[in-house]
Amino acid sequence: MLQSGLLYLCSIIITLYFAHVQPTTAQIMAPWEVDALRAIKGSLLDPLGRLDSWNRGDPCVGNWSRVICYNATASDGYFHVQELQLLQLNLSGTLAPELGQLSHMKIMDFMWNSISGSIPKEVGNITSLELLLLNGNQLSGSLPEEIGFLPNLNRIQIDQNHISGSIPRSFANLNNTKHFHMNNNSLSGQIPPELSRLPSLVHLLLDNNNLSGYLPPALSKLPKLLIIQLDNNNFSGSSIPSSYGNITTLLKLSLRNCSLEGPVPDVTGIPQLGYLDLSWNQLAGPIPSGQLASNITTVDLSHNLLNGSIPRSFSSLPNLQRLSLDNNNLDGPVPSDIWQNIDFNGNRSLVLDFHNNSLTNLSSPLTPPANVTILLSGNPICTSQNQLNISQYCQSAPVVVPGGSANNSTLCQPCSTDLPYEIILMSPIQCICAIPLYVEYRLKSPGFWDFIPYEVQFQQYLSSGLSLSLYQLEVSTFMWEEGPRLKMNLKLFPNNTALFNAKELLRLRNMFTGWLIRDSDIFGPYELIDFDPGWYNNILQRPTKSGLSTGAVVGVVIAAFAAAAILSSLITLIILRRRLKHSSKKRAAKRVPMKIDGVKDFTFEELSNCTNDFSDSALVGQGGYGKVYRGVLADGTIAAIKRAQQGSLQGSKEFFTEIELLSRLHHRNLVSLLGYCDEEDEQMLVYEYMPNGTLRDNLSAGTDMQPLTFLLPKQH
């Protein structure tokens, strides 16, 4: 009676405490942010119902999909939105002005949807914003001046929209912004010279717009600039500032099809320049004869008005992949030694495109290696092609940049089809099967023309950036797109186990969505097109991962339990006294030392992971003893896990006696015992899995199941 009375009194105290002392604990997110999220959802069309969870409970503890909160309260006593991760959800509609009320947000990701309308100026109120990710939508209108006053903005990605108007001069205030990715829009007017004040800018991608005016010479003052990519704009009558040859940090200069005039700038003073594309302009005069950087892979000066001879300095470029000088007015001899310092081992190749010029003779006979392609058609020298033995170089044969796919040939047996297993081709454990993650990924401004020689280097770079072993990353396919940009389909595999655990899944997703992979000089900036968890999707949607952590939720309500601490302690003491004798005996026998050949001692965490936390989708049966789950063990074995319910638990000594007896039973018509678990007040047995059901299933099944042979009538 005393125990029940104290429990009743304790429940009353806790109820009164929550109702009167802590009225804000039912809603721990700032109420104005809750209202803002509802307004954001109200302005979007969500045909797949991806945001249906936004209608219940508190966003931080109610598991609102793709809403990530801070794990601690702010000075105002509330929790706040840290990230909106709405990547590729098939959303349309518009962006609500209420986004500006999420004033603590760091990542705003609406990439790859079909959202239209303009960017709300209220986004400029989110002073904590670091990543503004709006690319791949149908946004229009002009860029708000207010964005230029975001002090913490690291990356602005608005590419592949329909945004028009000029680039706001206020963007010169973005002192922490490293990435200006605004390509493939309808931006117009002059590039503001004030952008030369940006101390952190590394990537300036403004290609495929309607920009005009002149190229600001002051951009050469940018101290960290790595890439200038302004292709397909209209700087009619403008020349390339000679000061661009003094940008010593530059890795790539791409000004293709910009209506530029004047001479080719001397870029021999740029020590790490790896890619130069000035094609499809009206540049005139000779090609500078100085020595380019040794790591340059691509030089494209085609479709200009250049004259003079081809400089001999092109013969000292060991990493050169393509030299395009076609469709100019170049004369003199065809160089015959450009390939002399290139190592063609492996998959290296070289394309020398000189067609449609005025080349008249050979400096010496052409004897290139097999991996060198020379194009001379449209030159006077081809009138004597048979005499000079160069007919194979005078054919019109366009060179297509190669794509590719992984070589999936293997001597291994196919993986089980019960789950979407695939063989980890490069694993040190031969023929191991696992369920991969799928990632769609794109290099936005790569520093090469041919990816094949760099594929292994790319796998090393990305696997290292993701803290994975090299064999865990597979480049399934890659293909070049207009830009040129390189699109890839990647597979990520677990570390020599069949499955990723939830913690690793979340870590990998955050690496991509948070842009936490370091940049590479040769591979340039990247973008995430899709992170497809596939079979793991239900794991990523668990409540404890997308809202607050368990510790944060406990921190919100822990004060309520303090009010009942004394009473709870008293109740616990009474219960412990009554059960002390029984509990002591049980604990003494809890972990009896035991080792049986072929029977594994599993941890609770192992069995929880392989059944998706004992989810209903893994449940295959139940009885008086408990429930049976289908699970996939770490080595890929499919098992049946028999989990005892509370009323069916035995003493540990009795439990181990049962295990020992079961381990001795071996018969072709009996399933084998694979292991057990006896921890965290759990008792579980792990058996070989029967994919064709139980005896009862077969006896009561319809005609679609295979008959049991011992029940068939004997043949006479």
XYZ file of C-alpha atoms in Angstrom:
716
model
C 0.000 0.000 0.000
C 2.809 2.384 0.856
C 4.461 1.764 -2.512
C 1.278 2.345 -4.532
C 0.425 5.434 -2.516
C 3.826 6.985 -3.099
C 3.637 6.262 -6.833
C 0.232 7.944 -7.010
C 1.516 10.991 -5.109
C 4.586 11.185 -7.356
C 2.439 11.152 -10.510
C 0.335 14.040 -9.165
C 3.430 16.139 -8.419
C 4.919 15.563 -11.894
C 1.602 16.373 -13.578
C 1.240 19.620 -11.627
C 4.848 20.549 -12.338
C 4.440 20.208 -16.115
C 1.061 21.934 -16.116
C 1.976 24.983 -14.016
C 5.702 25.341 -13.417
C 7.104 24.689 -16.923
C 4.499 25.745 -19.486
C 7.089 26.129 -22.284
C 8.393 22.545 -22.310
C 5.557 21.356 -24.566
C 7.010 23.581 -27.270
C 10.754 23.882 -27.080
C 11.365 25.531 -30.485
C 10.987 29.285 -30.678
C 7.280 29.805 -31.512
C 8.023 32.305 -34.277
C 10.223 29.726 -35.983
C 7.436 27.139 -35.760
C 5.124 29.656 -37.438
C 7.791 30.360 -40.059
C 8.186 26.663 -40.907
C 4.435 26.331 -41.327
C 4.427 29.340 -43.641
C 7.340 27.858 -45.627
C 5.433 24.595 -46.035
C 2.289 26.521 -46.972
C 4.077 28.234 -49.874
C 5.380 24.942 -51.295
C 3.632 22.226 -53.266
C 4.626 18.789 -51.981
C 3.048 16.141 -54.264
C 4.971 13.259 -52.673
C 4.062 14.237 -49.102
C 7.692 14.529 -48.035
C 6.800 17.274 -45.535
C 3.694 15.662 -44.043
C 5.456 15.360 -40.687
C 5.472 19.175 -40.450
C 1.897 19.061 -39.153
C 2.478 17.391 -35.788
C 4.244 18.188 -32.560
C 7.281 20.361 -32.049
C 9.763 20.512 -34.981
C 12.756 19.656 -32.804
C 11.335 16.694 -30.846
C 8.528 15.753 -33.245
C 10.866 14.653 -36.050
C 9.871 17.167 -38.708
C 11.429 15.771 -41.853
C 14.628 17.500 -43.031
C 14.547 20.029 -40.151
C 17.710 19.864 -38.056
C 17.831 21.749 -34.772
C 20.667 22.851 -32.554
C 21.328 20.502 -29.635
C 21.264 23.281 -27.056
C 19.029 26.188 -26.252
C 19.987 29.719 -27.197
C 20.166 32.630 -24.758
C 16.424 33.179 -25.238
C 15.713 29.739 -23.762
C 14.470 28.212 -27.025
C 15.814 25.755 -29.544
C 16.311 26.979 -33.119
C 16.558 25.608 -36.651
C 20.153 24.918 -37.665
C 19.570 23.398 -41.115
C 16.802 23.013 -43.686
C 17.805 20.057 -45.879
C 15.183 19.959 -48.654
C 17.389 18.558 -51.411
C 15.561 16.974 -54.384
C 12.111 16.435 -52.869
C 10.110 17.229 -56.030
C 8.883 20.455 -54.429
C 7.397 23.363 -56.349
C 5.728 26.601 -55.308
C 7.658 29.581 -53.973
C 10.087 30.541 -51.207
C 8.241 32.177 -48.305
C 9.486 35.513 -46.871
C 9.185 33.875 -43.443
C 12.501 32.152 -44.158
C 14.031 35.321 -42.749
C 12.631 34.451 -39.310
C 14.947 31.423 -39.058
C 17.631 33.793 -37.859
C 19.915 31.096 -36.407
C 19.978 28.868 -39.510
C 23.349 27.895 -41.014
C 22.356 25.767 -44.029
C 19.433 26.551 -46.330
C 19.226 23.796 -48.950
C 16.449 23.752 -51.569
C 18.595 22.275 -54.368
C 17.177 20.349 -57.321
C 13.474 21.054 -56.958
C 11.093 23.035 -59.197
C 10.612 26.097 -57.005
C 9.728 29.291 -58.859
C 9.285 32.944 -57.969
C 12.014 35.188 -56.590
C 14.497 34.887 -53.737
C 12.926 36.718 -50.759
C 14.918 39.714 -49.583
C 14.226 38.515 -46.022
C 16.935 35.863 -46.529
C 19.290 38.756 -45.774
C 18.073 38.643 -42.150
C 19.626 35.201 -41.547
C 22.942 36.548 -40.310
C 24.180 33.104 -39.246
C 23.698 31.642 -42.761
C 26.771 29.862 -44.146
C 25.433 27.863 -47.117
C 22.782 29.328 -49.456
C 21.928 26.431 -51.776
C 19.205 27.173 -54.323
C 20.645 25.739 -57.534
C 18.635 23.580 -59.901
C 15.249 25.297 -59.536
C 13.143 27.696 -61.625
C 13.783 30.839 -59.618
C 13.528 34.177 -61.402
C 13.727 37.861 -60.589
C 16.800 39.692 -59.382
C 19.277 38.961 -56.618
C 18.366 40.796 -53.392
C 20.889 43.407 -52.266
C 20.306 42.158 -48.711
C 22.213 38.919 -49.382
C 25.367 41.006 -49.643
C 25.230 41.738 -45.922
C 25.359 38.156 -44.648
C 28.597 38.177 -42.628
C 29.058 34.393 -42.370
C 28.074 33.295 -45.876
C 30.593 30.790 -47.221
C 28.880 29.575 -50.392
C 26.228 31.067 -52.656
C 24.861 28.561 -55.169
C 22.060 29.873 -57.357
C 23.176 28.261 -60.617
C 20.756 26.650 -63.086
C 17.837 29.008 -62.471
C 16.353 31.935 -64.428
C 17.662 34.764 -62.247
C 18.073 38.060 -64.079
C 19.306 41.568 -63.421
C 22.743 42.648 -62.317
C 25.056 41.290 -59.662
C 24.472 43.526 -56.609
C 27.441 45.664 -55.642
C 26.659 44.793 -52.031
C 28.122 41.333 -52.735
C 31.530 43.000 -52.364
C 30.822 42.926 -48.593
C 30.795 39.111 -48.413
C 34.187 38.834 -46.761
C 33.803 35.168 -45.811
C 32.358 33.922 -49.103
C 34.607 31.496 -50.966
C 32.258 30.259 -53.680
C 30.262 32.368 -56.149
C 28.373 29.754 -58.191
C 25.908 31.771 -60.272
C 26.337 30.154 -63.689
C 23.495 29.202 -66.058
C 21.147 32.084 -65.313
C 20.191 35.311 -67.105
C 22.351 37.748 -65.143
C 23.189 40.876 -67.107
C 25.237 44.049 -66.937
C 28.750 44.680 -65.774
C 30.685 42.444 -63.362
C 31.090 44.830 -60.401
C 34.771 45.815 -60.050
C 34.070 46.051 -56.307
C 34.196 42.244 -56.152
C 37.964 42.637 -56.218
C 37.709 43.463 -52.484
C 36.619 39.940 -51.570
C 39.424 38.475 -49.432
C 38.213 34.844 -49.406
C 36.865 34.238 -52.927
C 38.313 31.130 -54.603
C 35.749 30.161 -57.280
C 34.071 32.722 -59.553
C 31.636 30.789 -61.764
C 29.493 33.142 -63.864
C 29.401 31.244 -67.158
C 26.278 31.002 -69.321
C 24.706 34.354 -68.441
C 24.119 37.620 -70.326
C 26.913 39.625 -68.703
C 28.411 42.473 -70.738
C 30.720 45.465 -70.385
C 34.404 44.913 -69.720
C 36.379 42.378 -67.687
C 37.442 44.188 -64.495
C 41.265 44.278 -64.338
C 40.985 44.628 -60.562
C 39.949 40.972 -60.231
C 43.675 40.261 -60.378
C 43.857 41.641 -56.816
C 41.835 38.772 -55.371
C 44.371 37.076 -53.074
C 42.943 33.529 -53.099
C 41.292 33.228 -56.510
C 41.654 29.774 -58.098
C 39.070 29.670 -60.891
C 37.670 32.301 -63.270
C 34.940 30.730 -65.408
C 32.983 33.263 -67.489
C 32.216 31.319 -70.676
C 29.283 32.237 -72.929
C 28.794 35.860 -71.952
C 29.027 38.944 -74.176
C 31.947 41.217 -73.355
C 31.849 42.579 -76.902
C 34.838 44.753 -77.810
C 36.564 44.067 -74.504
C 40.028 42.555 -74.210
C 41.470 40.240 -71.581
C 43.290 42.407 -69.017
C 47.011 41.751 -69.010
C 46.837 41.855 -65.201
C 45.166 38.415 -65.280
C 48.608 37.038 -66.096
C 49.654 38.144 -62.608
C 47.078 36.088 -60.653
C 49.666 33.741 -59.217
C 47.056 31.608 -57.403
C 45.020 30.854 -60.544
C 44.408 27.222 -61.569
C 41.867 27.713 -64.339
C 41.021 30.564 -66.724
C 38.030 29.866 -68.963
C 36.664 32.686 -71.160
C 35.198 30.702 -74.061
C 32.751 32.434 -76.428
C 32.779 35.855 -74.793
C 33.227 38.077 -77.909
C 36.651 39.129 -76.643
C 39.199 40.936 -78.823
C 42.859 41.838 -78.573
C 45.883 39.619 -77.943
C 46.216 36.380 -76.024
C 47.433 37.376 -72.549
C 50.806 36.140 -71.374
C 49.979 33.661 -68.611
C 53.446 32.185 -68.277
C 53.798 33.885 -64.899
C 50.982 31.784 -63.351
C 52.940 28.930 -61.743
C 50.071 26.444 -61.184
C 47.808 27.155 -64.162
C 46.308 23.837 -65.256
C 43.559 24.792 -67.704
C 43.318 27.596 -70.282
C 40.320 28.016 -72.579
C 40.057 31.218 -74.655
C 38.327 29.628 -77.658
C 35.544 31.069 -79.823
C 36.557 34.717 -79.500
C 38.170 37.234 -81.889
C 41.635 37.188 -80.340
C 44.364 38.161 -82.795
C 48.152 38.186 -83.080
C 50.700 35.483 -82.256
C 50.575 32.952 -79.452
C 52.933 34.010 -76.618
C 56.084 31.908 -76.784
C 56.817 31.698 -73.051
C 56.805 28.467 -71.055
C 53.438 27.544 -69.527
C 53.105 25.847 -66.135
C 54.258 22.228 -66.209
C 50.989 20.897 -64.771
C 48.763 22.327 -67.529
C 46.446 19.694 -69.050
C 44.362 21.703 -71.528
C 45.086 24.618 -73.841
C 42.233 25.643 -76.142
C 42.806 28.707 -78.347
C 40.664 27.475 -81.239
C 38.245 29.575 -83.318
C 40.113 32.873 -83.062
C 42.141 35.025 -85.484
C 45.607 33.991 -84.311
C 48.587 34.041 -86.671
C 52.265 33.191 -86.649
C 53.789 29.792 -85.930
C 53.093 27.247 -83.197
C 55.543 27.935 -80.329
C 58.077 25.232 -79.521
C 57.362 25.792 -75.805
C 54.367 23.430 -76.108
C 56.931 20.600 -76.283
C 57.760 20.807 -72.586
C 54.372 20.118 -70.973
C 54.433 16.645 -69.331
C 50.740 16.664 -68.290
C 49.239 17.981 -71.518
C 46.087 16.159 -72.689
C 44.704 18.462 -75.365
C 46.157 21.296 -77.439
C 43.463 22.860 -79.639
C 44.675 25.534 -82.065
C 42.243 24.777 -84.888
C 40.378 27.361 -86.967
C 42.979 30.135 -86.804
C 45.475 31.568 -89.300
C 48.589 29.804 -87.987
C 51.340 29.068 -90.485
C 54.810 27.553 -90.595
C 55.754 23.933 -89.797
C 53.790 21.269 -87.929
C 55.650 20.603 -84.664
C 56.830 17.004 -84.376
C 58.000 16.761 -80.785
C 55.188 18.085 -78.550
C 54.760 14.600 -77.018
C 58.420 14.034 -76.231
C 58.180 14.762 -72.476
C 54.902 12.929 -71.839
C 54.785 9.514 -70.161
C 52.075 7.496 -71.961
C 52.045 4.561 -69.570
C 48.574 3.520 -68.449
C 45.646 5.379 -69.976
C 47.369 8.641 -70.904
C 46.555 10.175 -74.301
C 47.140 13.413 -76.197
C 45.072 15.228 -78.831
C 46.755 17.842 -81.060
C 44.081 19.632 -83.076
C 45.607 21.902 -85.742
C 42.992 21.594 -88.487
C 41.833 24.559 -90.591
C 45.003 26.651 -90.383
C 47.760 27.514 -92.894
C 50.433 24.997 -91.861
C 52.653 24.229 -94.853
C 55.425 21.798 -93.915
C 56.919 19.431 -91.319
C 59.798 20.326 -89.052
C 60.666 16.582 -89.125
C 58.781 13.348 -89.928
C 55.764 12.648 -87.679
C 56.289 9.512 -85.575
C 53.986 9.963 -82.590
C 53.163 7.182 -80.093
C 49.905 5.285 -80.568
C 48.166 7.340 -77.868
C 48.661 10.627 -79.770
C 45.971 11.931 -82.136
C 46.990 14.615 -84.669
C 44.388 16.480 -86.748
C 45.691 18.399 -89.785
C 42.777 18.514 -92.234
C 42.182 21.891 -93.864
C 45.894 22.831 -93.928
C 47.949 23.309 -97.124
C 50.305 20.561 -96.005
C 47.580 17.989 -96.659
C 47.862 18.638 -100.417
C 51.077 16.587 -100.222
C 49.834 14.072 -97.652
C 50.852 10.953 -99.584
C 54.329 12.254 -100.335
C 54.893 13.161 -96.673
C 53.212 9.975 -95.376
C 50.737 11.946 -93.254
C 47.461 10.876 -94.850
C 46.210 9.368 -91.584
C 46.439 12.831 -89.991
C 44.570 14.627 -92.756
C 41.238 12.844 -92.276
C 38.281 14.677 -90.763
C 37.654 12.678 -87.590
C 36.220 14.595 -84.636
C 37.603 13.556 -81.264
C 34.940 12.849 -78.641
C 35.880 13.160 -75.007
C 35.412 9.702 -73.494
C 32.951 8.716 -70.775
C 33.056 5.384 -68.997
C 31.717 2.928 -66.465
C 33.140 0.584 -63.876
C 34.334 -2.867 -64.912
C 31.957 -5.148 -63.005
C 33.356 -8.430 -64.285
C 34.046 -10.864 -61.456
C 34.520 -14.571 -60.836
C 32.378 -14.404 -57.695
C 29.007 -16.069 -57.357
C 26.066 -13.621 -57.547
C 24.907 -12.112 -54.268
C 21.669 -13.136 -52.612
C 18.621 -11.475 -54.154
C 16.706 -11.225 -50.857
C 18.142 -7.734 -50.395
C 19.813 -5.337 -52.883
C 23.296 -6.731 -52.319
C 26.220 -6.002 -54.615
C 29.739 -7.386 -54.650
C 32.411 -5.034 -53.296
C 34.729 -5.459 -56.252
C 37.903 -4.081 -54.674
C 37.431 -5.449 -51.151
C 40.381 -7.306 -49.580
C 37.776 -9.909 -48.528
C 37.063 -11.729 -51.748
C 33.469 -11.898 -53.015
C 31.906 -10.081 -50.050
C 28.393 -8.766 -50.662
C 26.978 -5.555 -49.170
C 24.211 -3.003 -49.670
C 25.656 0.271 -51.054
C 24.619 3.907 -50.902
C 24.127 5.740 -54.189
C 25.414 9.262 -54.760
C 24.951 11.433 -57.846
C 27.859 13.848 -57.985
C 29.239 16.429 -60.411
C 32.524 18.219 -60.912
C 31.547 21.779 -61.892
C 34.886 22.979 -63.222
C 37.422 20.141 -63.553
C 41.001 20.928 -64.457
C 41.449 18.307 -67.209
C 40.039 17.203 -70.551
C 40.208 13.412 -70.071
C 39.137 11.912 -66.728
C 40.393 8.366 -67.295
C 44.037 9.004 -66.251
C 42.757 10.735 -63.097
C 40.131 8.185 -62.042
C 42.275 6.416 -59.449
C 43.494 9.761 -58.113
C 39.867 10.884 -57.812
C 38.929 7.756 -55.862
C 41.844 8.389 -53.517
C 40.855 12.038 -53.083
C 37.158 11.413 -52.381
C 37.536 8.292 -50.235
C 40.123 10.129 -48.132
C 37.833 13.155 -47.852
C 35.021 10.895 -46.641
C 37.311 8.951 -44.266
C 36.646 5.716 -46.168
C 38.989 3.016 -47.403
C 39.735 3.174 -51.123
C 37.790 -0.012 -51.919
C 34.612 1.434 -50.338
C 34.189 3.932 -53.218
C 33.235 2.882 -56.734
C 32.803 5.231 -59.709
C 29.975 3.364 -61.450
C 29.624 5.694 -64.442
C 30.888 9.085 -65.562
C 29.900 11.259 -68.479
C 30.756 14.726 -69.716
C 28.049 17.374 -69.853
C 27.935 20.852 -71.347
C 30.221 23.200 -69.487
C 32.279 21.043 -69.594
C 31.155 19.409 -66.359
C 31.688 15.825 -65.298
C 28.713 13.954 -63.866
C 29.270 10.737 -61.906
C 27.257 7.993 -60.291
C 29.039 6.735 -57.191
C 28.529 3.761 -54.907
C 29.661 3.796 -51.285
C 30.094 0.435 -49.565
C 30.310 -0.504 -45.861
C 33.680 -1.409 -44.417
C 33.838 -5.173 -45.105
C 30.405 -5.758 -43.600
C 27.036 -6.253 -45.239
C 25.414 -3.066 -43.967
C 26.120 0.507 -42.908
C 24.981 1.393 -39.408
C 22.790 4.442 -38.830
C 25.612 6.541 -37.375
C 27.807 6.041 -40.446
C 24.913 6.765 -42.808
C 24.277 10.094 -41.129
C 27.972 10.964 -41.081
C 28.312 10.364 -44.811
C 25.177 12.322 -45.654
C 26.371 15.253 -43.552
C 29.757 15.210 -45.288
C 28.048 15.783 -48.640
C 25.203 18.094 -47.609
C 27.444 20.201 -45.375
C 30.168 20.581 -48.043
C 32.703 19.153 -45.624
C 34.849 17.442 -48.280
C 37.954 19.483 -48.930
C 38.384 21.087 -52.346
C 40.894 19.729 -54.833
C 43.037 21.749 -57.237
C 42.688 19.300 -60.119
C 39.044 18.261 -59.576
C 37.751 21.722 -58.727
C 34.417 22.533 -57.072
C 31.821 19.785 -56.798
C 28.097 19.608 -56.241
C 25.768 17.010 -54.806
C 22.899 16.157 -57.144
C 21.380 13.372 -55.067
C 22.162 11.315 -51.978
C 20.057 8.182 -52.395
C 20.007 5.965 -49.289
C 17.944 3.355 -51.131
C 17.353 0.419 -48.805
C 18.619 2.453 -45.846
C 15.960 5.152 -46.197
C 13.986 3.987 -43.153
C 17.116 4.217 -40.982
C 17.748 7.852 -41.949
C 14.168 8.744 -41.036
C 14.368 7.625 -37.418
C 13.124 10.309 -35.007
C 16.229 10.606 -32.862
C 18.439 11.576 -35.773
C 16.734 14.464 -37.556
C 15.485 16.305 -34.473
C 17.240 16.891 -31.180
C 19.613 14.398 -29.690
C 18.372 12.332 -26.772
C 20.591 14.326 -24.410
C 19.090 17.614 -25.543
C 15.520 16.412 -25.036
C 16.401 15.109 -21.579
C 17.953 18.471 -20.760
C 14.677 20.223 -21.478
C 12.586 18.153 -19.061
C 15.086 17.102 -16.412
C 14.070 19.887 -14.050
C 10.571 18.372 -13.835
C 11.894 15.137 -12.464
C 14.015 16.929 -9.898
C 10.806 17.926 -8.123
C 10.009 14.262 -7.515
C 13.566 13.080 -6.905
C 13.180 12.374 -3.163
C 9.952 10.417 -3.611
C 11.405 8.470 -6.536
C 14.473 7.563 -4.485
C 12.258 6.332 -1.650
C 10.208 4.167 -3.997
C 13.355 2.767 -5.567
C 14.729 1.875 -2.130
C 11.574 -0.055 -1.213
C 11.587 -1.957 -4.502
C 15.278 -2.763 -4.233
C 14.890 -4.138 -0.705
C 12.094 -6.439 -1.768
C 13.981 -7.729 -4.781
C 17.497 -7.651 -3.413
C 17.801 -11.363 -2.788
C 16.332 -12.413 -6.137
C 18.265 -9.735 -8.060
C 21.569 -10.654 -6.438
C 21.127 -14.294 -7.438
C 20.194 -13.314 -10.987
C 23.152 -10.945 -11.390
C 25.541 -13.533 -9.971
C 24.521 -15.903 -12.718
C 24.188 -13.208 -15.356
C 27.328 -13.775 -17.365
C 28.405 -17.358 -16.884
C 31.663 -17.876 -18.767
C 30.853 -19.927 -21.848
C 32.506 -20.875 -25.113
C 30.903 -23.257 -27.620
C 32.377 -23.925 -31.042
C 30.207 -22.478 -33.815
C 27.986 -20.477 -31.431
C 28.671 -16.733 -31.264
C 28.001 -14.427 -28.310
C 26.299 -11.434 -30.004
C 25.959 -8.004 -28.429
C 22.550 -6.357 -28.172
C 23.759 -3.570 -30.492
C 24.731 -6.083 -33.202
C 21.301 -7.692 -33.230
C 19.545 -4.346 -32.990
C 21.433 -3.042 -36.036
C 20.745 -6.108 -38.161
C 16.973 -5.919 -37.534
C 16.628 -2.114 -37.884
C 16.003 -1.805 -34.130
C 13.617 -4.785 -34.169
C 11.272 -2.984 -36.531
C 7.901 -4.444 -37.465
C 9.100 -4.774 -41.064
C 11.626 -7.393 -39.853
C 9.058 -9.355 -37.784
C 8.402 -12.832 -39.224
C 6.551 -14.547 -36.355
C 5.670 -14.593 -32.661
C 4.463 -16.943 -29.957
C 4.224 -17.384 -26.223
C 8.011 -17.148 -25.821
C 8.385 -13.897 -27.736
C 8.915 -12.571 -31.261
C 11.068 -13.782 -34.167
C 12.804 -11.282 -36.478
C 14.579 -11.640 -39.787
C 17.996 -9.965 -39.697
C 21.147 -9.595 -41.756
C 24.300 -10.177 -39.704
C 27.458 -8.156 -40.252
C 28.950 -10.875 -42.465
C 25.849 -10.912 -44.691
C 24.296 -14.061 -43.206
C 20.488 -13.958 -43.039
C 19.344 -15.145 -39.603
C 16.202 -15.633 -37.532
C 16.474 -13.848 -34.171
C 14.197 -15.164 -31.417
C 13.719 -12.449 -28.789
C 12.221 -13.413 -25.418
C 9.561 -11.142 -23.946
C 9.872 -9.997 -20.342
C 7.632 -12.693 -18.855
C 9.608 -15.457 -20.555
C 13.121 -14.597 -19.309
C 15.055 -17.399 -17.578
C 17.931 -17.278 -15.170
C 21.235 -16.994 -16.993
C 22.346 -20.459 -15.878
C 19.193 -22.036 -17.291
C 19.509 -19.932 -20.468
C 23.075 -21.105 -21.088
C 22.094 -24.715 -20.374
C 19.479 -24.429 -23.119
C 22.070 -22.964 -25.500
C 24.476 -25.822 -24.784
C 21.782 -28.417 -25.486
C 20.643 -26.698 -28.697
C 24.224 -26.477 -29.948
C 24.494 -30.285 -29.837
C 21.464 -30.849 -32.044
C 22.490 -31.359 -35.664
C 20.109 -32.715 -38.290
C 19.449 -31.772 -41.881
C 15.800 -31.063 -41.052
C 16.593 -28.822 -38.049
C 17.813 -25.235 -38.254
C 21.222 -24.626 -36.717
C 21.866 -22.403 -33.716
C 24.249 -19.600 -34.779
C 24.509 -17.634 -31.546
C 22.854 -15.928 -28.611
C 22.639 -12.633 -26.723
C 22.391 -12.211 -22.953
C 22.823 -8.550 -22.063
C 20.777 -5.448 -21.250
C 18.101 -7.735 -19.677
C 17.611 -9.404 -23.046
C 17.723 -13.068 -23.982
C 17.881 -13.884 -27.678
C 18.709 -16.926 -29.762
C 20.049 -16.604 -33.312
C 19.125 -19.389 -35.709
C 19.738 -20.229 -39.337
C 16.978 -18.558 -41.384
C 14.371 -20.645 -43.263
C 13.496 -18.651 -46.425
C 10.610 -20.976 -47.359
C 8.610 -20.524 -44.154
C 7.689 -22.873 -41.297
C 6.177 -26.344 -41.366
C 2.846 -24.774 -40.477
C 3.145 -22.398 -43.453
C 3.659 -25.332 -45.790
C 0.880 -27.468 -44.331
C -1.651 -24.652 -44.537
C -0.417 -23.055 -47.776
C -2.218 -22.906 -51.079
C -1.147 -24.517 -54.319
C 1.507 -21.885 -55.082
C 4.075 -23.424 -52.687
C 6.372 -26.331 -53.515
C 4.870 -29.580 -52.115
C 6.700 -31.285 -49.245
C 8.154 -34.488 -50.688
C 7.575 -36.638 -47.585
C 3.835 -35.869 -47.803
C 3.527 -36.949 -51.449
C 2.032 -40.413 -52.197
C 4.586 -43.068 -53.063
C 4.911 -44.062 -56.678
C 4.153 -47.692 -57.479
